[in-house]
mmCIF file of C-alpha atoms in Angstrom:
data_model
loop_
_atom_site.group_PDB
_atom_site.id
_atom_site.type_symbol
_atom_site.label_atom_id
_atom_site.label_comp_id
_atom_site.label_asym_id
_atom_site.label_seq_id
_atom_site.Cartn_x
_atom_site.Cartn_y
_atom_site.Cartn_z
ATOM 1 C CA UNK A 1 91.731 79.407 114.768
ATOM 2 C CA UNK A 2 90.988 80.422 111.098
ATOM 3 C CA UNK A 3 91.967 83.170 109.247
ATOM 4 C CA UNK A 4 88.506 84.355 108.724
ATOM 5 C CA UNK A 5 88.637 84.786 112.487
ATOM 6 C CA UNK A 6 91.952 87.485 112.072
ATOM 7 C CA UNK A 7 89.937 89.360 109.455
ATOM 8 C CA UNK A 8 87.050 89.743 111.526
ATOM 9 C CA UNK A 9 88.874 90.290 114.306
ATOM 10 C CA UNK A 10 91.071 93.436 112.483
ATOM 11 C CA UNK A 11 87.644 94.660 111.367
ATOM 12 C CA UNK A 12 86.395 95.529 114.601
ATOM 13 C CA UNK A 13 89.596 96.401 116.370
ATOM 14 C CA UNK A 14 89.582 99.213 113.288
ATOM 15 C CA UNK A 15 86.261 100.058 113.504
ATOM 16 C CA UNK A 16 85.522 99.555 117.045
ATOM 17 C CA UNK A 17 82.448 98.859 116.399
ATOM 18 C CA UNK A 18 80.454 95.577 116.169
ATOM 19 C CA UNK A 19 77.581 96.924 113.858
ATOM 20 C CA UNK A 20 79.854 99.050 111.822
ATOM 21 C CA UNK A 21 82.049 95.924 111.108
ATOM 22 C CA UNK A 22 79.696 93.635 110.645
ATOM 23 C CA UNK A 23 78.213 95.535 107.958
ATOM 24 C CA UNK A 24 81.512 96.108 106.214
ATOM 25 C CA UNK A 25 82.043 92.187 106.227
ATOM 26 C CA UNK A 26 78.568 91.494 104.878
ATOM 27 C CA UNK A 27 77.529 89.294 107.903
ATOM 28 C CA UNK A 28 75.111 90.054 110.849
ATOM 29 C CA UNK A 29 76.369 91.521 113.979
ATOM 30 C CA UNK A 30 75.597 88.006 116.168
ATOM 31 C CA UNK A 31 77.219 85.562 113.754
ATOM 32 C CA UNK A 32 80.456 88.267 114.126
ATOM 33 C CA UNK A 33 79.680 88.337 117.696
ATOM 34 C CA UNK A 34 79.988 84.588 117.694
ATOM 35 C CA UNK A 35 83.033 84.447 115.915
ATOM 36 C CA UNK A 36 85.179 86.596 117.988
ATOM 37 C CA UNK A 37 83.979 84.628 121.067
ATOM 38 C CA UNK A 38 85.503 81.866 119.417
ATOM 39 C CA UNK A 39 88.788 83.445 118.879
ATOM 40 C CA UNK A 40 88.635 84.708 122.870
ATOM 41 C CA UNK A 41 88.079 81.265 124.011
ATOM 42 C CA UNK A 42 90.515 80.004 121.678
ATOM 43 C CA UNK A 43 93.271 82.427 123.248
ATOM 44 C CA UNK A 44 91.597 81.990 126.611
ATOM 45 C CA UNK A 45 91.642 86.052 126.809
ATOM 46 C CA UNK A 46 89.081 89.264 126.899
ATOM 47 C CA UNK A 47 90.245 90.946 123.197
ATOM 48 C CA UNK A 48 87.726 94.129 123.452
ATOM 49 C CA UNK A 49 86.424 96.437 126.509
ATOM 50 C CA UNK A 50 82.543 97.671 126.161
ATOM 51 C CA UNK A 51 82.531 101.279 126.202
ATOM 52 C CA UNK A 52 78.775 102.409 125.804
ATOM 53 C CA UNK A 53 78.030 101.288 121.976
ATOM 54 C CA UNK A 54 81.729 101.197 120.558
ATOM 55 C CA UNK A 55 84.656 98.558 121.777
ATOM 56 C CA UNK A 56 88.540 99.222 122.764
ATOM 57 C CA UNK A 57 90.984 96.557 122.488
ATOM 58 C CA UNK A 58 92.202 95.526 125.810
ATOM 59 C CA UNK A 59 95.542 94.754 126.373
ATOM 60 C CA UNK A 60 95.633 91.303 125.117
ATOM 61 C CA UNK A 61 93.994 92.354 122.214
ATOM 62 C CA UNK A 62 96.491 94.965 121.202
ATOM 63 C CA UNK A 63 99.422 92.417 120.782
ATOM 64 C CA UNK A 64 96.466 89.863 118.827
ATOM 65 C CA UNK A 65 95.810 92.910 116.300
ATOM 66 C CA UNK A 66 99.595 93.003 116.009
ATOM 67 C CA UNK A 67 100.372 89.290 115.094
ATOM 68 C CA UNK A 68 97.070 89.907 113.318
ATOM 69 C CA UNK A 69 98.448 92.126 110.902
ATOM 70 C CA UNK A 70 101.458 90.376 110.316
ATOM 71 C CA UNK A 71 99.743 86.961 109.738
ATOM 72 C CA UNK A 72 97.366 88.710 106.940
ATOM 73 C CA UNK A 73 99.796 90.549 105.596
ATOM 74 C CA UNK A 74 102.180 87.390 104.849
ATOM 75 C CA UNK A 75 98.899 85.529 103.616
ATOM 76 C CA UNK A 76 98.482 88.612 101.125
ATOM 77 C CA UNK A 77 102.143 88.330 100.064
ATOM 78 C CA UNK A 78 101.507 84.560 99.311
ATOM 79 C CA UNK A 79 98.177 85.381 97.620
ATOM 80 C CA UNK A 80 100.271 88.050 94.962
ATOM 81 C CA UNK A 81 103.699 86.068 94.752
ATOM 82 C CA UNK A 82 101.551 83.293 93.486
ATOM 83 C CA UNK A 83 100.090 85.749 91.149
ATOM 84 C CA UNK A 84 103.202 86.773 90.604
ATOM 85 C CA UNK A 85 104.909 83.598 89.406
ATOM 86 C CA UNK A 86 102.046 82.994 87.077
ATOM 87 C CA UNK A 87 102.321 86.399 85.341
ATOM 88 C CA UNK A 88 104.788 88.029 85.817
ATOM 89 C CA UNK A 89 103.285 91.165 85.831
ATOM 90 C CA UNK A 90 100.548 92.298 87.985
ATOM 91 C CA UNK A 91 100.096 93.314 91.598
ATOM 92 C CA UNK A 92 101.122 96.315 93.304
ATOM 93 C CA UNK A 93 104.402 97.513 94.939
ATOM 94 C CA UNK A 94 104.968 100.181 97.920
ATOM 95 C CA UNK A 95 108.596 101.649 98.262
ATOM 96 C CA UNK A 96 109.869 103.903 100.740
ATOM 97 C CA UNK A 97 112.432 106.209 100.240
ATOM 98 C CA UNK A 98 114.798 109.055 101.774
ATOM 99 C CA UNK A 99 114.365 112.643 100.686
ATOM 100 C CA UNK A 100 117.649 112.860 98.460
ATOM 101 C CA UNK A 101 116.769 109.713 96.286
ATOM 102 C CA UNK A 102 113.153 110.724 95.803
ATOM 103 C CA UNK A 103 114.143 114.223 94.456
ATOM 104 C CA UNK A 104 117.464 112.830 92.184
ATOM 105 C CA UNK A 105 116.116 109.930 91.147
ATOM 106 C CA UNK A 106 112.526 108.611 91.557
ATOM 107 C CA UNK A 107 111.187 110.551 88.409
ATOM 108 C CA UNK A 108 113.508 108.699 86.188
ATOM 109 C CA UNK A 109 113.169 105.402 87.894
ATOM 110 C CA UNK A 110 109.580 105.612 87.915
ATOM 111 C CA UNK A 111 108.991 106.126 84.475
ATOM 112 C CA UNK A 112 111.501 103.433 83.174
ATOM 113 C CA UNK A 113 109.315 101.083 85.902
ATOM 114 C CA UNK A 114 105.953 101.630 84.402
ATOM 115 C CA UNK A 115 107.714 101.819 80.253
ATOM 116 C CA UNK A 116 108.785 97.746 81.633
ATOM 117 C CA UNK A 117 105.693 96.986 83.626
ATOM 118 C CA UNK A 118 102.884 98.559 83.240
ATOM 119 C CA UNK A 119 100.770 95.933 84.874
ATOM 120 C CA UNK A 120 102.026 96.652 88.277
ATOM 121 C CA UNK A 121 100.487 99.670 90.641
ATOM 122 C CA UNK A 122 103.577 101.584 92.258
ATOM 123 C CA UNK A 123 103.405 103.448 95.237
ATOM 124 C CA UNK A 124 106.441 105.759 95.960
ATOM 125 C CA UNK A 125 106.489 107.806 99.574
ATOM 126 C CA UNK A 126 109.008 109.753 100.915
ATOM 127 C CA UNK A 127 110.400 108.736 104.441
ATOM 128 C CA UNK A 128 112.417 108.828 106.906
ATOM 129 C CA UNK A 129 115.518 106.251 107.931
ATOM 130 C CA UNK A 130 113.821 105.094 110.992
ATOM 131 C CA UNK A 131 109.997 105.023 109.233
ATOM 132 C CA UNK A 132 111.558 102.991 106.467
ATOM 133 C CA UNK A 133 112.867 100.415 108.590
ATOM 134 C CA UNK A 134 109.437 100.073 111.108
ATOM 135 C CA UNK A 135 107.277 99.683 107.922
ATOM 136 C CA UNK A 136 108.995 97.302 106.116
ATOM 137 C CA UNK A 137 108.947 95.195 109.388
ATOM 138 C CA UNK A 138 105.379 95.861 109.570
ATOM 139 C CA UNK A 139 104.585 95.022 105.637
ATOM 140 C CA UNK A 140 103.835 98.853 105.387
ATOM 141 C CA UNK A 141 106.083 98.626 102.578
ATOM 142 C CA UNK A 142 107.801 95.963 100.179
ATOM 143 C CA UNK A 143 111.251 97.637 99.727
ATOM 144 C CA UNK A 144 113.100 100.721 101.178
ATOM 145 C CA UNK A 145 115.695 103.101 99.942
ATOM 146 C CA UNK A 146 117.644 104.089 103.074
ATOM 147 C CA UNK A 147 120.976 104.489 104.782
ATOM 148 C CA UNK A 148 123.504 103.233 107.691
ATOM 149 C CA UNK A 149 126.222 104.319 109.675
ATOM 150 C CA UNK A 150 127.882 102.574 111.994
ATOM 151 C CA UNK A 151 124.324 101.871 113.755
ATOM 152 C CA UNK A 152 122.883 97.893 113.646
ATOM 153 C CA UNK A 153 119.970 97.665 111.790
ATOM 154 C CA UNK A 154 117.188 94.967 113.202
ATOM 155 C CA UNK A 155 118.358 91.852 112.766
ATOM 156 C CA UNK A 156 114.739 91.229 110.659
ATOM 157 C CA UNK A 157 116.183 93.415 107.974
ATOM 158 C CA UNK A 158 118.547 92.979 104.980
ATOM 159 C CA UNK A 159 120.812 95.704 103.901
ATOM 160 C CA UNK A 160 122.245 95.838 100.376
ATOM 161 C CA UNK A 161 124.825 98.964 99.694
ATOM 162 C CA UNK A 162 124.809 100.615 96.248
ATOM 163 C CA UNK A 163 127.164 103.688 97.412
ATOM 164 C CA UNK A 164 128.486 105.396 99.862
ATOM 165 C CA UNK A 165 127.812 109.326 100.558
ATOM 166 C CA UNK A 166 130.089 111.695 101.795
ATOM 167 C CA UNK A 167 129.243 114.937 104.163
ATOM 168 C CA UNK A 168 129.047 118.586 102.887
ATOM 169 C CA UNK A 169 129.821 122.012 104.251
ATOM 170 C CA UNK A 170 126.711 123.896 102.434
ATOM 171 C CA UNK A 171 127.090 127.978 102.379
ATOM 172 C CA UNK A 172 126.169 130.967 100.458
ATOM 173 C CA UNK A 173 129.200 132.439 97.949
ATOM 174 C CA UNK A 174 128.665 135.467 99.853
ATOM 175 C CA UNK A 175 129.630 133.976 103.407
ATOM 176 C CA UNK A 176 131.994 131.324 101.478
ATOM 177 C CA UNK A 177 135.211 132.874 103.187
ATOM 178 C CA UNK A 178 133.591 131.604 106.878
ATOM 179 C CA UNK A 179 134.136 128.210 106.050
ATOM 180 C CA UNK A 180 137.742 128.068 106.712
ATOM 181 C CA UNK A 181 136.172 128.996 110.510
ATOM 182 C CA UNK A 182 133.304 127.130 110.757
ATOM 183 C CA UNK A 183 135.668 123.892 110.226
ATOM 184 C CA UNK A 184 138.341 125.021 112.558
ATOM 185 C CA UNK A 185 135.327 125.901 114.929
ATOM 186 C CA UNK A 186 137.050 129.623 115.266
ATOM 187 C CA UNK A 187 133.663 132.053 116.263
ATOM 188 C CA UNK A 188 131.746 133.165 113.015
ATOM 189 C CA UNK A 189 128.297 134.680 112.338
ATOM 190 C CA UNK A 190 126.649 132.419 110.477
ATOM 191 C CA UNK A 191 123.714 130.781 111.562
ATOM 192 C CA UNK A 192 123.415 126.463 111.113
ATOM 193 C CA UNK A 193 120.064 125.195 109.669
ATOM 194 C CA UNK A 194 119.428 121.799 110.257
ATOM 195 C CA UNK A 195 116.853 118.717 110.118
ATOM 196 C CA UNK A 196 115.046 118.931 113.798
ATOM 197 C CA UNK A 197 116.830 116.642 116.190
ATOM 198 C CA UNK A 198 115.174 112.974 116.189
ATOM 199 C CA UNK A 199 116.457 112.711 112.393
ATOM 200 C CA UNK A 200 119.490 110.636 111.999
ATOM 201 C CA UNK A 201 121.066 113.183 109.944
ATOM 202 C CA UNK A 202 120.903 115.354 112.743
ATOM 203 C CA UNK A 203 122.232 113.399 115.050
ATOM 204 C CA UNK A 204 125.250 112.984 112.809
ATOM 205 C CA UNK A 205 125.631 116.496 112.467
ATOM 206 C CA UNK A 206 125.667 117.194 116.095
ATOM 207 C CA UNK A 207 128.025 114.896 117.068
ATOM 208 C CA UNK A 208 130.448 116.168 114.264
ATOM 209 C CA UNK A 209 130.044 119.579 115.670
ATOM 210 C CA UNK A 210 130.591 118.356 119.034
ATOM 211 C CA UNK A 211 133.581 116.261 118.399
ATOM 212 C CA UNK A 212 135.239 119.236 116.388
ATOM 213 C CA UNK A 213 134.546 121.886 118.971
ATOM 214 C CA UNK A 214 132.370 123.949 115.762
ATOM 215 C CA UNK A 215 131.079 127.163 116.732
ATOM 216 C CA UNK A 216 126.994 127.451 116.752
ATOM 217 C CA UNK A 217 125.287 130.040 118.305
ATOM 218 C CA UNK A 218 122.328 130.027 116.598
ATOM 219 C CA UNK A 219 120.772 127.273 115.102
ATOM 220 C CA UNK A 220 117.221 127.080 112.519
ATOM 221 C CA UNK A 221 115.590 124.055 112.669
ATOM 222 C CA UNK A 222 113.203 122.812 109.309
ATOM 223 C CA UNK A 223 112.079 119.367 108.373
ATOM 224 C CA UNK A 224 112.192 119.990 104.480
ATOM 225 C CA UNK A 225 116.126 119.760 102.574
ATOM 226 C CA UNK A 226 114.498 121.929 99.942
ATOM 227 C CA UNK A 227 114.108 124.856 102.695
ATOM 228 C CA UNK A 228 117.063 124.720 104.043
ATOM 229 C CA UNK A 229 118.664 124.699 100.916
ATOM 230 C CA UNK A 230 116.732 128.169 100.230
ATOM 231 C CA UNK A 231 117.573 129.288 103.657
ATOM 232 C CA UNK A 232 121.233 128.591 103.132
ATOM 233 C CA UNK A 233 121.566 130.428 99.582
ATOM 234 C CA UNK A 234 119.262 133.368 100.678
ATOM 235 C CA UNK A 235 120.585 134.221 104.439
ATOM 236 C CA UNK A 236 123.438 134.831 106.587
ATOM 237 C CA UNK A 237 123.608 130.592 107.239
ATOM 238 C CA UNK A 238 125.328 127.355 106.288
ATOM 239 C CA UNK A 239 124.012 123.803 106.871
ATOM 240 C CA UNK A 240 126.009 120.472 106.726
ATOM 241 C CA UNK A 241 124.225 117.635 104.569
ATOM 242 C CA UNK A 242 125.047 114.189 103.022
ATOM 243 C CA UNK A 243 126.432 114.812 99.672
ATOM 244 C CA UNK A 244 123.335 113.812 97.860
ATOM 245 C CA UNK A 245 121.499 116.194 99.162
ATOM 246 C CA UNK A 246 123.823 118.836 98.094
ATOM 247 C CA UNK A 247 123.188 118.260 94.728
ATOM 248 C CA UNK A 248 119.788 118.919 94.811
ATOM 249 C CA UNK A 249 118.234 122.072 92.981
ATOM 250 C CA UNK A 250 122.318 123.278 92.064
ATOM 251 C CA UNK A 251 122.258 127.098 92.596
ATOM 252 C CA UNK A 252 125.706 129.674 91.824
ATOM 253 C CA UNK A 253 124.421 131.358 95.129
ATOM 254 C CA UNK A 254 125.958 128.145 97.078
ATOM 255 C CA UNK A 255 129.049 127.101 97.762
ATOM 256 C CA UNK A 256 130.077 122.935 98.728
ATOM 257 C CA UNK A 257 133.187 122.324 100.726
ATOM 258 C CA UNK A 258 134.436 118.522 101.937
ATOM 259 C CA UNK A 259 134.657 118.313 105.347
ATOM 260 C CA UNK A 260 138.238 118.260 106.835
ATOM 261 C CA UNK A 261 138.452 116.214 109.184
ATOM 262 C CA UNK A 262 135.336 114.342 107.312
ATOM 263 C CA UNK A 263 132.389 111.973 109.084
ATOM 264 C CA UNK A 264 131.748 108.448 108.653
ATOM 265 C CA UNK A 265 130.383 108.251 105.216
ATOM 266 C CA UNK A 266 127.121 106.562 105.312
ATOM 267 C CA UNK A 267 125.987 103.419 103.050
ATOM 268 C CA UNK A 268 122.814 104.089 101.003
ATOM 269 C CA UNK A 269 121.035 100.758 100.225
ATOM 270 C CA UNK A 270 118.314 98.981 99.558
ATOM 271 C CA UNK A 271 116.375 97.678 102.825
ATOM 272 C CA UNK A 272 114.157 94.575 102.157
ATOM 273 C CA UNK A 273 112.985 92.009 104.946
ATOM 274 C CA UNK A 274 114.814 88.764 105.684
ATOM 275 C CA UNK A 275 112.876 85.850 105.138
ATOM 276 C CA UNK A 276 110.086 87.365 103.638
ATOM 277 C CA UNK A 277 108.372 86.103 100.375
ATOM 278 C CA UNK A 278 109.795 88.376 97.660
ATOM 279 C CA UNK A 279 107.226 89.446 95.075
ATOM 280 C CA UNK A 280 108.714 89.326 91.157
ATOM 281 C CA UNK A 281 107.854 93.059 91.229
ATOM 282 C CA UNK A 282 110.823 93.653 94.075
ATOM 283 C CA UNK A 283 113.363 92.022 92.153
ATOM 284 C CA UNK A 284 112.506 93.908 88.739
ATOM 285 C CA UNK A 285 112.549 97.223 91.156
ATOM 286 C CA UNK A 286 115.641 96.299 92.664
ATOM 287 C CA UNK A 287 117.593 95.898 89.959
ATOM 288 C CA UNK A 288 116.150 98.481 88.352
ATOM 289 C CA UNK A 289 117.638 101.165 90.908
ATOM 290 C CA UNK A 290 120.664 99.240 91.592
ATOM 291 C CA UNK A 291 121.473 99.732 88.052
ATOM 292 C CA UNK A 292 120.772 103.303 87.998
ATOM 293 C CA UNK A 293 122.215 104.403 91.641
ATOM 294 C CA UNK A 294 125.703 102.492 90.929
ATOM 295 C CA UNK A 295 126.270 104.245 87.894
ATOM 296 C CA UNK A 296 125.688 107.665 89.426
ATOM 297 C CA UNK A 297 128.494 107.112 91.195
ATOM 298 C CA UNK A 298 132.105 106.080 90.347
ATOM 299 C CA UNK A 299 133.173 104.396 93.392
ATOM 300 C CA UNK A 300 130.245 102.526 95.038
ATOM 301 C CA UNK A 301 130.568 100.720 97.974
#
């Protein structure tokens, strides 16, 4: 098995279609033809189903195009560390980060990047916890912004803290005088607006609410902090939020309260994968934002 045989092979299982792929890889469609029955025979397995003039992966071929991926994508990540070590400069980098740091922080860290290398392509996208983790295990991305609690991350993954995050009772100055009864979880009017459940955060939030016996008869669900930020300073409504996100767009129509008795405090950390080559571009980004996010904050874990 050659790699030439993976790359072919990932061209077809994308375009599920021989003559399509072939044409992309600037060969004709029975040398391509030829070369994945060498890979089938080589695996002693049937890696595409015929229907009429396209192909689906069978099952087999579903866990190949897995491996597949990971297999080029290491062989890429050898190809630009080389690079790497004999630049210094050049190549790309993809970071994935949680809503709070993206808003507080990635304009500033992003333009000191590019003032100190300007040879490298960055690529910044907003995630969340649980996408962060999955693509950095799948070479999505080279480096991850994200959080724990007390949950195990996979074992795959490294986990470096730069501070730790308290939770926030978020409400508008009006409705300030509930909060006293929302954490005593005494009946109140105010309506909660929260992340949808299937976010951590949420899941967090729910628990505390459960454990504390806190009153919620009505609850808003939106997938943006920014709206329910505006939701919270505009309506009858309070939310609960990690303390980053509290800070975000700082408005006299809300009001911040600790949380008595308070959460777990969650770790927010850099994620990178164990094991993996490390491109010169991670370790310039990573101490780039471990030297900003520590000094944000007094006390970091």
């Amino acid at each position: 098995m050659e790699l030439r045989h993976l790359r072919y092979f990932k061209v077809v299982a994308e375009l599920q279609h021989f003559h399509q792929a072939a044409e992309k890889l600037h060969i004709t469609q029975p040398a391509l033809s030829n070369q994945m029955k060498q890979l089938e025979e080589e695996l002693n397995t049937a890696l595409f189903h015929r229907v009429g003039r396209h192909v689906k992966l069978s099952e087999s071929g579903a866990k190949v195009l897995d491996v597949a991926n990971k297999i080029l994508n290491e062989v890429d990540l050898l190809k630009e560390a080389v690079s790497d070590i004999e630049s210094g400069q050049t190549g790309s980098l993809r970071i994935g980060v949680l809503q709070s740091i993206n808003a507080l922080y990635c304009r500033e860290i992003v333009l000191e990047f590019d003032r100190l290398h300007p040879g490298i392509a960055l690529h910044i996208e907003e995630l969340s916890n649980r996408q962060i983790e999955q693509r950095l295990l799948t070479g999505d991305i080279d480096v991850g912004i994200g959080f724990i609690l007390d949950k195990k991350y996979h074992h795959d993954l490294l986990f470096e803290s730069l501070f730790s995050e308290a939770w926030k009772l978020i409400i508008n100055h009006e409705s300030a005088h509930f909060a006293p009864a929302i954490m005593q979880g005494q009946p109140h009017p105010l309506k909660a607006v929260l992340l949808p459940e299937g976010f951590e955060t949420r899941s967090v939030v729910d628990q505390f609410f459960e454990d504390h016996q806190i009153f919620t008869s009505k609850i808003t669900e939106v997938n943006t902090i920014s709206f329910i930020l505006d939701l919270v300073e505009n309506g009858m409504a309070f939310s609960i939020l990690p303390e980053a996100f509290s800070r975000l767009n700082t408005s006299a129509k809300r009001r911040v309260y600790d949380l008595s008795p308070a959460p777990k405090e969650r770790q927010i950390g850099l994620f990178t994968v164990k094991d993996r080559l490390r491109k010169k571009s991670v370790e310039h980004f990573c101490t780039l934002i471990r030297n900003q996010l520590k000094q944000e904050y007094k006390n970091p874990a």
